[in-house]
Coordinates of C-alpha atoms and ligand atoms in Angstrom, one line a residue:
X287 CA -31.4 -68.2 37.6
X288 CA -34.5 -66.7 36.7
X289 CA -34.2 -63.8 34.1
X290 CA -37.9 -62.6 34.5
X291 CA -39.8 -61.5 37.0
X292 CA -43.1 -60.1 37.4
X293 CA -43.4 -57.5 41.3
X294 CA -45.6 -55.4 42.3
X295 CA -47.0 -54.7 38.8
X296 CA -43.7 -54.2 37.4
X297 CA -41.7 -56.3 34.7
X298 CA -37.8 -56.7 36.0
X299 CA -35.2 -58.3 33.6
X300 CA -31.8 -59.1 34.1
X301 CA -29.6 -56.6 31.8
X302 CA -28.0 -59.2 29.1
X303 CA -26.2 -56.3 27.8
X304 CA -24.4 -55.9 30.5
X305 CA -23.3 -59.3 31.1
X306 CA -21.2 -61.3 32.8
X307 CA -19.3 -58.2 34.3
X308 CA -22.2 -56.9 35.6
X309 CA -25.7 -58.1 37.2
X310 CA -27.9 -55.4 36.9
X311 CA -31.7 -55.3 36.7
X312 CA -34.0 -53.2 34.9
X313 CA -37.6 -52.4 35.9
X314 CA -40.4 -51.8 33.4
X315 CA -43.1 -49.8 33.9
X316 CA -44.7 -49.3 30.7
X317 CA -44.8 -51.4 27.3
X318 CA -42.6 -48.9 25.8
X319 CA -40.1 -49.5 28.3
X320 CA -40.5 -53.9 27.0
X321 CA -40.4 -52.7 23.5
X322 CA -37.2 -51.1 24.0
X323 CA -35.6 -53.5 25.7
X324 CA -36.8 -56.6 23.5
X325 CA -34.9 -54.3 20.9
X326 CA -32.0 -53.5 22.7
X327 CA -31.4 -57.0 23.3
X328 CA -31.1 -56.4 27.1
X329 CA -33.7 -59.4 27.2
X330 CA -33.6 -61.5 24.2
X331 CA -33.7 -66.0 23.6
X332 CA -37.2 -66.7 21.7
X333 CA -39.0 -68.0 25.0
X334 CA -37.8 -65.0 26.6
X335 CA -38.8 -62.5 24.3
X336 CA -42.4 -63.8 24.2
X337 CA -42.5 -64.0 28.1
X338 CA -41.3 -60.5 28.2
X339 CA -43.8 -58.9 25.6
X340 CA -46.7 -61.0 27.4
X341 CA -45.9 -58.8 30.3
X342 CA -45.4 -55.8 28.4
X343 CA -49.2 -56.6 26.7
X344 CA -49.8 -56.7 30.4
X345 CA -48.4 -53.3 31.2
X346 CA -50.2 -51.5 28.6
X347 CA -53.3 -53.0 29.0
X348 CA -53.4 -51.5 33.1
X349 CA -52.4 -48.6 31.6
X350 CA -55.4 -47.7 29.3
X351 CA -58.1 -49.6 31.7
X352 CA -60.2 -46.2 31.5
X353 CA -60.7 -46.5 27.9
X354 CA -64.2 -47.7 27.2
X355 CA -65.1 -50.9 25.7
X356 CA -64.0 -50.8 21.7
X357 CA -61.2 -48.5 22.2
X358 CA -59.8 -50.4 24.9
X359 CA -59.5 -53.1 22.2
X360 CA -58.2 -51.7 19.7
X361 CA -55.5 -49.9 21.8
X362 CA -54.4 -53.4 23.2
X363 CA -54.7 -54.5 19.2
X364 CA -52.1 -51.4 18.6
X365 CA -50.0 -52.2 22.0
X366 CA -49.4 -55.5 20.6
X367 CA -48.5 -54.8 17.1
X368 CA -45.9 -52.6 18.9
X369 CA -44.1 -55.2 20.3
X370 CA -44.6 -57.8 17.9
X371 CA -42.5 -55.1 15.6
X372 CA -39.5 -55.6 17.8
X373 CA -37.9 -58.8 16.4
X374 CA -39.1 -60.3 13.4
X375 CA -37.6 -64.2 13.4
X376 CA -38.7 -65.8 17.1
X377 CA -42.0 -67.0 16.6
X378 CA -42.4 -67.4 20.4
X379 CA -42.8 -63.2 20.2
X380 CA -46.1 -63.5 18.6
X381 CA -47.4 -66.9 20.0
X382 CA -47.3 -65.5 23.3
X383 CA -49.0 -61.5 21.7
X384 CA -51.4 -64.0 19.7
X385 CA -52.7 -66.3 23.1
X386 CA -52.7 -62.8 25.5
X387 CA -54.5 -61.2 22.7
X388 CA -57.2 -64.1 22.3
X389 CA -57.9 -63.5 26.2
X390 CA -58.7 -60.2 25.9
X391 CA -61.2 -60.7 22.7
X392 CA -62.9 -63.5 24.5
X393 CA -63.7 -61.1 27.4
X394 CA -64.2 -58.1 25.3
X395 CA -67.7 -58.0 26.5
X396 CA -66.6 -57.1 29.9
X397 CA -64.7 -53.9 32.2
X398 CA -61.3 -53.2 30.8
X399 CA -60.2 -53.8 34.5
X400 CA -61.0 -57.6 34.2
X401 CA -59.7 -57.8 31.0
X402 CA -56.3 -56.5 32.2
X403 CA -56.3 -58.7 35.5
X404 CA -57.3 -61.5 33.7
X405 CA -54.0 -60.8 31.1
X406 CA -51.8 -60.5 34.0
X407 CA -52.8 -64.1 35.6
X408 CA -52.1 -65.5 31.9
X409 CA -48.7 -63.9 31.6
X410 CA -47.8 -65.7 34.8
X411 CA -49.4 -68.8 34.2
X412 CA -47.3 -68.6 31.0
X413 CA -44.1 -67.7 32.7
X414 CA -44.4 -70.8 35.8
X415 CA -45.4 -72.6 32.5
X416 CA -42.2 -72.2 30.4
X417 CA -39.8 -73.3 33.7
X418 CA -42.1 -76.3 33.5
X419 CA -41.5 -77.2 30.2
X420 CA -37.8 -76.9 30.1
X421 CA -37.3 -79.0 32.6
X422 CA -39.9 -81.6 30.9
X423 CA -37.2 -80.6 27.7
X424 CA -34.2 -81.5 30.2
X425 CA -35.7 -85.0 31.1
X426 CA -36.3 -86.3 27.9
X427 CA -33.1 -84.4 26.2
X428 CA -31.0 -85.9 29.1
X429 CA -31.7 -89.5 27.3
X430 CA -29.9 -89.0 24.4
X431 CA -26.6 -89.2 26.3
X432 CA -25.6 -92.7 26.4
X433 CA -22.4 -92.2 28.3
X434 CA -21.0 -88.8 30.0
X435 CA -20.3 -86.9 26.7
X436 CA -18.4 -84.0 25.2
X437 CA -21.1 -81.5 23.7
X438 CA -21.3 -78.3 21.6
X439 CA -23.9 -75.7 21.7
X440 CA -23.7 -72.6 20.2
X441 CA -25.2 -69.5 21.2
X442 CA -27.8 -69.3 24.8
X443 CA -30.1 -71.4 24.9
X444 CA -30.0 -71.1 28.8
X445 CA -32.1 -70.4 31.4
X446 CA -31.2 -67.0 30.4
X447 CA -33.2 -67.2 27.1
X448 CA -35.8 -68.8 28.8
X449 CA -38.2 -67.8 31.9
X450 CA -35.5 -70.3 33.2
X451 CA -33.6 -73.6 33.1
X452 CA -33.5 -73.5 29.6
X453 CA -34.0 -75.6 26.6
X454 CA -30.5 -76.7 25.1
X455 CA -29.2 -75.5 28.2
X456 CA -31.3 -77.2 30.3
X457 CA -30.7 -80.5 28.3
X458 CA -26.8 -80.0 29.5
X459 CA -27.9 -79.2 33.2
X460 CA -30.6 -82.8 33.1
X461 CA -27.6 -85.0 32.0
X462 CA -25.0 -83.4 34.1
X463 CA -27.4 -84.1 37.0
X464 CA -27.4 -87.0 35.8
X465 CA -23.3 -87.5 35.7
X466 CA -23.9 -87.6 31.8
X467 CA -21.6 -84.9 30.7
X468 CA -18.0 -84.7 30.4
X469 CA -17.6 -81.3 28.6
X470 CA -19.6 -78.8 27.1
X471 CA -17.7 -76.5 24.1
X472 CA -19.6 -73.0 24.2
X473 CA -19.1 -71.3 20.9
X474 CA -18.3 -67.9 21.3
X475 CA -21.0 -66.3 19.2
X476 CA -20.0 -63.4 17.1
X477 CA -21.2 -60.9 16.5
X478 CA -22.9 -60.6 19.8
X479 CA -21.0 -63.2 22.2
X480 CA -23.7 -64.6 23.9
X481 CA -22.0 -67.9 23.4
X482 CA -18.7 -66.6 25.1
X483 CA -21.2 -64.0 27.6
X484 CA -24.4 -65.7 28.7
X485 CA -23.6 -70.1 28.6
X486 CA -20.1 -69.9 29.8
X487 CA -21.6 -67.3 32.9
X488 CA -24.6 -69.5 33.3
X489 CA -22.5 -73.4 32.9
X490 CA -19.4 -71.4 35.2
X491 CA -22.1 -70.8 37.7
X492 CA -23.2 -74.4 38.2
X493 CA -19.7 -75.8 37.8
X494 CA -20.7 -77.5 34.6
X495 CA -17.3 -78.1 33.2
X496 CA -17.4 -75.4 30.1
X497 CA -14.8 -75.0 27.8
X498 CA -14.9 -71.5 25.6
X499 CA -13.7 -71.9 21.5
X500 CA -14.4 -69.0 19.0
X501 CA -17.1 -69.8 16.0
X502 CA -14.2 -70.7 13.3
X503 CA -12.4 -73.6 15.8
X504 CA -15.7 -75.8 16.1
X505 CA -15.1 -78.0 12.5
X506 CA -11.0 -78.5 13.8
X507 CA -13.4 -80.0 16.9
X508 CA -15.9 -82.0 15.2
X509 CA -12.4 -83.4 13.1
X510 CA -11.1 -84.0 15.6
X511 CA -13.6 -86.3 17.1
X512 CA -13.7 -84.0 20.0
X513 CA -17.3 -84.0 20.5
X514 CA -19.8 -86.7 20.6
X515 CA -23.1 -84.1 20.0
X516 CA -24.0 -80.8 19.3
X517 CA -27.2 -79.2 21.0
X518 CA -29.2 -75.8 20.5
X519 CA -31.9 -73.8 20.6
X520 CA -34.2 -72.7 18.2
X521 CA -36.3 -69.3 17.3
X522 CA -38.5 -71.1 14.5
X523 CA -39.6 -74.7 13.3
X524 CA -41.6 -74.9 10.2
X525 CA -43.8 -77.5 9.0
X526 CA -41.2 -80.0 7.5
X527 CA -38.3 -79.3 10.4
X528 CA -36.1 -76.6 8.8
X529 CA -35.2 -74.6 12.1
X530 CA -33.7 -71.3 12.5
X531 CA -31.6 -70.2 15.0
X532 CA -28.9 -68.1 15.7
X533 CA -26.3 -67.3 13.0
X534 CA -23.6 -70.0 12.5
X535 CA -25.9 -72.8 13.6
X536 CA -26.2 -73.8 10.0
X537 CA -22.7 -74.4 9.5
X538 CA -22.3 -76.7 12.8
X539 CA -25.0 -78.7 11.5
X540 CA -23.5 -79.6 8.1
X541 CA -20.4 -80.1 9.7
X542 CA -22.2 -82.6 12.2
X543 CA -23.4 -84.3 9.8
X544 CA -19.8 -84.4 7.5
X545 CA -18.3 -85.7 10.9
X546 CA -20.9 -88.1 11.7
X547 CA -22.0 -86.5 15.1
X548 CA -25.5 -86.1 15.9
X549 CA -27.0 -82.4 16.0
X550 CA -30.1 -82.2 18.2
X551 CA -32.4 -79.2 18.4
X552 CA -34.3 -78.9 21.7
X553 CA -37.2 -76.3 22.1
X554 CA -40.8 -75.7 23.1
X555 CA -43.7 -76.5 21.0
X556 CA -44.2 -72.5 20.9
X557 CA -41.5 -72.3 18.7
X558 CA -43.2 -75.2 16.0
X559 CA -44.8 -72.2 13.5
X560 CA -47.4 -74.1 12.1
X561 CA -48.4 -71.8 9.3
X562 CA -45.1 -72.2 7.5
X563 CA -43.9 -74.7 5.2
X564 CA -40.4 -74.3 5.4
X565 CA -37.4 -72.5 6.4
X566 CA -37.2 -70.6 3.6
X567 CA -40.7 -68.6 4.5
X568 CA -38.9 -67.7 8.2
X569 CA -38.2 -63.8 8.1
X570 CA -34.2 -63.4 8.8
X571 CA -33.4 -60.2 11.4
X572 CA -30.8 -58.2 10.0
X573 CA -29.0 -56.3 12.6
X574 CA -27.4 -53.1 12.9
X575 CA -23.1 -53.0 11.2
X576 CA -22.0 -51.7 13.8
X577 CA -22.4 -55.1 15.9
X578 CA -20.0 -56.6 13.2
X579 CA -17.6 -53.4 13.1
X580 CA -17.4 -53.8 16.8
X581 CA -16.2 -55.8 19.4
X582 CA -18.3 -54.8 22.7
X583 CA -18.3 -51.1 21.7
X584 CA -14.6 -51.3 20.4
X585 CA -14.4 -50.6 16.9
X586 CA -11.9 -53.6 15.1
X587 CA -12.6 -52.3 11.3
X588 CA -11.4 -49.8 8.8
X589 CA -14.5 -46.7 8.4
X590 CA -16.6 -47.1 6.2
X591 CA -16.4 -51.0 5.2
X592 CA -19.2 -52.5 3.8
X593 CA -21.2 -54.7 6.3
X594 CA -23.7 -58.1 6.2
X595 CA -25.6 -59.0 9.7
X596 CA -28.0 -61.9 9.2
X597 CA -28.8 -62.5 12.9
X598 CA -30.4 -66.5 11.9
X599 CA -29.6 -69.1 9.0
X600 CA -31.9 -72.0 8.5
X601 CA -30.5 -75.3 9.2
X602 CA -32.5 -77.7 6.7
X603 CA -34.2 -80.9 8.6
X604 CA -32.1 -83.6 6.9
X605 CA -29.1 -82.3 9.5
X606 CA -31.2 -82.3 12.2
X607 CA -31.1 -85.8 14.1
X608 CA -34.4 -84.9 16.7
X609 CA -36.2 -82.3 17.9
X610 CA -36.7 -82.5 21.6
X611 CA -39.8 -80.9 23.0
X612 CA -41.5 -81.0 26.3
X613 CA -44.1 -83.6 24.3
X614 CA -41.1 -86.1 24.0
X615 CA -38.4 -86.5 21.2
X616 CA -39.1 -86.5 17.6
X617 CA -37.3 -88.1 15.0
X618 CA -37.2 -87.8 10.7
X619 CA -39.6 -87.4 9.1
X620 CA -40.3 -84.4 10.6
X621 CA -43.3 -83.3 8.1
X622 CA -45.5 -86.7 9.2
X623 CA -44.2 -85.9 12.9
X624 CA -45.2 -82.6 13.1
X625 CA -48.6 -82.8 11.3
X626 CA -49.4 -85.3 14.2
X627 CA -48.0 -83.1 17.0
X628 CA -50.1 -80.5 15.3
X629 CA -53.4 -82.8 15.1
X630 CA -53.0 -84.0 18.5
X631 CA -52.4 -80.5 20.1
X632 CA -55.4 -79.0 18.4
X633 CA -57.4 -82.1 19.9
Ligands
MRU35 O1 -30.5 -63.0 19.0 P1 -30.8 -63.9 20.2 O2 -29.8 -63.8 21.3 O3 -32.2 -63.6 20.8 O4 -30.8 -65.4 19.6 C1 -31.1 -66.4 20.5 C2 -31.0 -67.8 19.8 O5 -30.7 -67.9 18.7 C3 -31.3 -68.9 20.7 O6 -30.6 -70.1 20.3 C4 -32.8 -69.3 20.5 O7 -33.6 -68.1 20.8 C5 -33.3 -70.3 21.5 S1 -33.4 -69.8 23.1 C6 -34.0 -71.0 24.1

């Protein structure tokens, strides 16, 4: 399954709103059109949003190619800020505006025409280059099952969230390949089921065995010694490890750790926000009531209740027992380990 694809000039997504009743693709023509739909959540996993706004950069950069010189800049400049505005807490969003936008400054001596062909080649590059890297995720994640195990994963980290494979996801899929996996428990997901919507569609699909519970049974689980690991995804590492990630995540973690089972984050090293010392500095999306108030459109409380919808929580590094990356695993402390990734990568 691969979410995003890049025809003929224009950017096609599969609909996640719309899912797993219906498989139904949108096409965008503009960077209005990837705006919206980064918004709407009808694309949405960090990788994914950042793979999707590249394109969009993409789109709006063919679409002002008769601008001249400096005002072709500063409209990309603008373009980007636009779509960088559309989520605040995936950092992957403005890594991937950040490297298309580094192109175009590089080349800003030369015809807005080669500027936008040359932003199109990196978009793709960066999409074949994000399948790579999950898999490279899956083949080191896949070690850390000793014996075929029972995991929990909460949210979609799938190929879904991805340009494909995924990162927690594709963990699951390298050690079932692998006959390294027993059972995976999907966490519904509330308030926006993409727990019980997008990995139980995605695991159903490859006949990885996939067991649905609802966010309030996983601690009875962990009790229960009903799992031997928990994997997900992340939207944002800082400096020292803290991660953020979809809402509930925090709460697995600490009950991980109460139960003794290890909680492993696997994601790319876009996600690793270098600037930031901790979790606390990550911005945390809050979302519109009415995804609490409602069920899929179907409204389950009274008018007029007071609402909270944090979309992320911050999982502190001490529950986390490694971070798996395409680079390999890495292990407490995070703060020395991630200095060094950092040093090495900007070698
Ligand atoms: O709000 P969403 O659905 O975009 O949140 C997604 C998550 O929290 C994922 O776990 C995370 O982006 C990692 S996806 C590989």
């Amino acid at each position: 399954m691969q979410p995003i694809k890049w025809e003929k000039g224009r950017l096609l997504l599969i609909d996640q709103t719309r899912l797993p009743h219906r498989e139904e693709w949108i096409a965008c023509t503009s960077y209005r059109e990837v705006a919206a739909a980064i918004k709407a959540m009808q694309v949405r996993g960090a990788p994914a949003i950042g793979l999707a706004a590249a394109f969009g950069l993409v789109l709006g950069a063919r679409e002002y190619v008769h601008l001249p010189g400096q005002d072709y800049q500063k409209r990309l400049q603008e373009i980007a800020a636009e779509l960088a505005a559309t989520r605040p807490t995936a950092v992957n969003l403005f890594w991937a505006l950040e490297k298309l936008m580094r192109v175009a400054e590089e080349m800003a001596e030369q015809d807005p025409f080669s500027i936008a062909g040359k932003l199109e080649k990196a978009a793709e590059d960066m999409l074949a280059e994000d399948l790579a890297i999950n898999r490279q995720i899956g083949a080191y994640g896949r070690q850390l099952f000793h014996f075929p195990a029972r995991v929990l994963t909460h949210c979609n980290a799938g190929a879904l969230a991805t340009a494909g494979y995924g990162t927690a996801l594709g963990v699951i899929r390298a050690a079932h390949g692998a006959g390294k996996v027993k059972q995976v428990y999907a966490c519904e997901t509330r308030p926006l089921l993409q727990g019980a919507r997008l990995t139980a569609w995605e695991l159903l699909a490859e006949n990885i065995p996939v067991t649905l519970i609802t966010d309030n049974m996983a601690g009875y689980l962990l009790q229960q010694k009903m799992v031997d690991l928990v994997i997900v995804g992340a939207d944002r590492i800082a400096r020292n490890g803290d991660v953020a990630n979809k809402i509930g995540t925090y709460s697995l973690a600490v009950l991980a750790r109460e139960n003794g089972v290890p909680f492993y984050v696997a994601a790319p090293l876009s996600t690793f926000d270098y600037r930031i010392a901790t979790g606390r500095e990550i911005p945390i999306e809050e979302r519109d009531p009415r995804e609490v108030t409602c069920i899929m459109g179907q409204s389950i409380a009274p008018a007029g209740v007071a609402v909270f919808n944090p979309a992320f929580d911050i999982t502190p590094a001490q529950y986390i027992s490694a971070i798996i990356t395409e680079d390999g695993i890495l292990r407490p402390p995070y703060r020395e380990r991630i200095a060094a990734l950092k040093a090495q990568r900007e070698r």
